[in-house]
GROMACS .gro file of C-alpha atoms in nm:
model
  161
    1UNK     CA    1  -1.545   0.233   7.251
    2UNK     CA    2  -1.853   0.416   7.168
    3UNK     CA    3  -1.731   0.741   7.310
    4UNK     CA    4  -1.427   0.719   7.038
    5UNK     CA    5  -1.684   0.621   6.771
    6UNK     CA    6  -1.887   0.931   6.819
    7UNK     CA    7  -1.601   1.185   6.913
    8UNK     CA    8  -1.624   1.527   6.709
    9UNK     CA    9  -1.297   1.725   6.607
   10UNK     CA   10  -1.405   1.996   6.858
   11UNK     CA   11  -1.396   1.748   7.131
   12UNK     CA   12  -1.032   1.686   7.085
   13UNK     CA   13  -0.755   1.884   7.287
   14UNK     CA   14  -0.462   1.887   7.040
   15UNK     CA   15  -0.207   2.038   7.278
   16UNK     CA   16  -0.197   2.112   7.652
   17UNK     CA   17  -0.368   2.441   7.705
   18UNK     CA   18  -0.080   2.568   7.917
   19UNK     CA   19   0.168   2.517   7.633
   20UNK     CA   20  -0.006   2.746   7.372
   21UNK     CA   21   0.192   3.038   7.221
   22UNK     CA   22   0.040   3.323   7.033
   23UNK     CA   23   0.313   3.275   6.769
   24UNK     CA   24   0.414   2.956   6.576
   25UNK     CA   25   0.773   2.924   6.448
   26UNK     CA   26   0.693   2.791   6.083
   27UNK     CA   27   1.020   2.842   5.884
   28UNK     CA   28   1.374   2.879   5.913
   29UNK     CA   29   1.584   3.053   5.634
   30UNK     CA   30   1.492   2.930   5.263
   31UNK     CA   31   1.313   2.594   5.423
   32UNK     CA   32   0.970   2.596   5.444
   33UNK     CA   33   0.996   2.396   5.768
   34UNK     CA   34   1.218   2.404   6.078
   35UNK     CA   35   1.531   2.175   6.036
   36UNK     CA   36   1.645   2.033   6.395
   37UNK     CA   37   1.998   1.915   6.446
   38UNK     CA   38   2.001   1.623   6.691
   39UNK     CA   39   2.293   1.390   6.824
   40UNK     CA   40   2.298   1.169   6.508
   41UNK     CA   41   2.210   1.395   6.226
   42UNK     CA   42   1.917   1.642   6.130
   43UNK     CA   43   1.541   1.602   6.086
   44UNK     CA   44   1.282   1.830   5.974
   45UNK     CA   45   0.986   1.950   6.191
   46UNK     CA   46   0.690   2.079   5.986
   47UNK     CA   47   0.477   2.292   6.244
   48UNK     CA   48   0.230   2.383   5.970
   49UNK     CA   49   0.139   2.004   5.951
   50UNK     CA   50   0.023   2.020   6.301
   51UNK     CA   51  -0.138   2.370   6.352
   52UNK     CA   52  -0.425   2.219   6.533
   53UNK     CA   53  -0.182   2.130   6.820
   54UNK     CA   54  -0.147   2.521   6.850
   55UNK     CA   55  -0.532   2.566   6.827
   56UNK     CA   56  -0.483   2.729   6.493
   57UNK     CA   57  -0.663   2.661   6.157
   58UNK     CA   58  -0.506   2.385   5.977
   59UNK     CA   59  -0.440   2.447   5.608
   60UNK     CA   60  -0.229   2.265   5.327
   61UNK     CA   61   0.145   2.315   5.404
   62UNK     CA   62   0.433   2.340   5.136
   63UNK     CA   63   0.591   2.008   5.140
   64UNK     CA   64   0.820   2.040   4.842
   65UNK     CA   65   1.199   1.946   4.919
   66UNK     CA   66   1.092   1.834   5.253
   67UNK     CA   67   1.315   1.494   5.221
   68UNK     CA   68   1.622   1.712   5.161
   69UNK     CA   69   1.663   1.813   5.537
   70UNK     CA   70   1.711   1.481   5.701
   71UNK     CA   71   2.066   1.348   5.710
   72UNK     CA   72   2.327   1.177   5.915
   73UNK     CA   73   2.667   1.307   6.024
   74UNK     CA   74   2.835   1.022   5.820
   75UNK     CA   75   2.733   1.132   5.459
   76UNK     CA   76   2.939   1.344   5.217
   77UNK     CA   77   2.873   1.717   5.253
   78UNK     CA   78   2.703   1.709   5.600
   79UNK     CA   79   2.921   1.981   5.755
   80UNK     CA   80   2.793   2.211   5.472
   81UNK     CA   81   2.454   2.115   5.560
   82UNK     CA   82   2.512   2.187   5.928
   83UNK     CA   83   2.619   2.522   5.824
   84UNK     CA   84   2.319   2.579   5.626
   85UNK     CA   85   2.096   2.478   5.890
   86UNK     CA   86   2.264   2.700   6.140
   87UNK     CA   87   2.249   2.985   5.920
   88UNK     CA   88   1.893   2.937   5.866
   89UNK     CA   89   1.810   2.946   6.225
   90UNK     CA   90   1.940   3.320   6.210
   91UNK     CA   91   1.629   3.392   5.978
   92UNK     CA   92   1.351   3.235   6.163
   93UNK     CA   93   0.974   3.325   6.072
   94UNK     CA   94   0.710   3.339   6.286
   95UNK     CA   95   0.327   3.366   6.241
   96UNK     CA   96   0.037   3.461   6.464
   97UNK     CA   97  -0.196   3.183   6.579
   98UNK     CA   98  -0.521   3.194   6.374
   99UNK     CA   99  -0.799   3.037   6.569
  100UNK     CA  100  -1.122   3.117   6.368
  101UNK     CA  101  -1.418   2.898   6.250
  102UNK     CA  102  -1.357   2.539   6.196
  103UNK     CA  103  -0.997   2.390   6.266
  104UNK     CA  104  -0.949   2.265   5.915
  105UNK     CA  105  -1.003   2.412   5.558
  106UNK     CA  106  -1.194   2.227   5.311
  107UNK     CA  107  -0.901   2.203   5.103
  108UNK     CA  108  -0.696   2.058   5.379
  109UNK     CA  109  -0.958   1.786   5.445
  110UNK     CA  110  -0.947   1.707   5.059
  111UNK     CA  111  -0.568   1.711   5.061
  112UNK     CA  112  -0.552   1.483   5.366
  113UNK     CA  113  -0.797   1.217   5.223
  114UNK     CA  114  -0.567   1.237   4.887
  115UNK     CA  115  -0.255   1.202   5.099
  116UNK     CA  116  -0.392   0.912   5.290
  117UNK     CA  117  -0.472   0.747   4.973
  118UNK     CA  118  -0.160   0.802   4.800
  119UNK     CA  119   0.000   0.613   5.066
  120UNK     CA  120  -0.238   0.309   5.042
  121UNK     CA  121  -0.117   0.049   4.784
  122UNK     CA  122  -0.391  -0.014   4.536
  123UNK     CA  123  -0.475  -0.388   4.488
  124UNK     CA  124  -0.492  -0.528   4.132
  125UNK     CA  125  -0.765  -0.759   4.015
  126UNK     CA  126  -0.537  -1.050   3.924
  127UNK     CA  127  -0.338  -1.018   4.247
  128UNK     CA  128  -0.595  -0.965   4.501
  129UNK     CA  129  -0.638  -1.190   4.774
  130UNK     CA  130  -0.795  -1.162   5.124
  131UNK     CA  131  -0.581  -1.139   5.405
  132UNK     CA  132  -0.689  -1.493   5.547
  133UNK     CA  133  -0.578  -1.658   5.221
  134UNK     CA  134  -0.255  -1.485   5.229
  135UNK     CA  135  -0.187  -1.626   5.588
  136UNK     CA  136  -0.301  -1.951   5.505
  137UNK     CA  137  -0.056  -1.958   5.196
  138UNK     CA  138   0.208  -1.835   5.420
  139UNK     CA  139   0.146  -2.092   5.684
  140UNK     CA  140   0.125  -2.376   5.405
  141UNK     CA  141   0.484  -2.241   5.290
  142UNK     CA  142   0.611  -2.259   5.628
  143UNK     CA  143   0.498  -2.622   5.691
  144UNK     CA  144   0.640  -2.723   5.345
  145UNK     CA  145   0.986  -2.543   5.427
  146UNK     CA  146   0.996  -2.742   5.775
  147UNK     CA  147   0.890  -3.080   5.612
  148UNK     CA  148   1.173  -3.033   5.348
  149UNK     CA  149   1.435  -2.955   5.626
  150UNK     CA  150   1.309  -3.257   5.827
  151UNK     CA  151   1.331  -3.487   5.493
  152UNK     CA  152   1.704  -3.335   5.438
  153UNK     CA  153   1.797  -3.401   5.808
  154UNK     CA  154   1.668  -3.739   5.787
  155UNK     CA  155   1.853  -3.823   5.462
  156UNK     CA  156   2.181  -3.705   5.628
  157UNK     CA  157   2.124  -3.922   5.923
  158UNK     CA  158   2.030  -4.227   5.712
  159UNK     CA  159   2.361  -4.134   5.500
  160UNK     CA  160   2.577  -4.151   5.821
  161UNK     CA  161   2.450  -4.480   5.927
   0.00000   0.00000   0.00000
């Protein structure tokens, strides 16, 4: 555990050294990401979010419209989306791997902290309680419901007799 607590960024191998390429596919067509067709639908892959896996310097990627890429083959207009993705693969864009200085830019580190904090629910003063209090209340509610059900079952049995 001590090893993990003292680990530095340069101690991490983000990708197997034998899989490194000098170029990184980062965009297809008008998409700022790489759309991938799979058996049940499409997903987006954003190589610019994982540049460290390519031993390249991580910076803030474009993430606008990123959710538009995902779809299943059941929805309306999915055939049009498949054609759009297929055409995008005819217009791939590659970039040279950049490995100089620190693995992340200062702007990326700040963006990452904001991004993590944006995904963390903020607690309000009037509704804040500890996890232990919350678990105790859940357990008490579960016991109360169990007791109520047992009382109802007992009442039904008494009515039958």
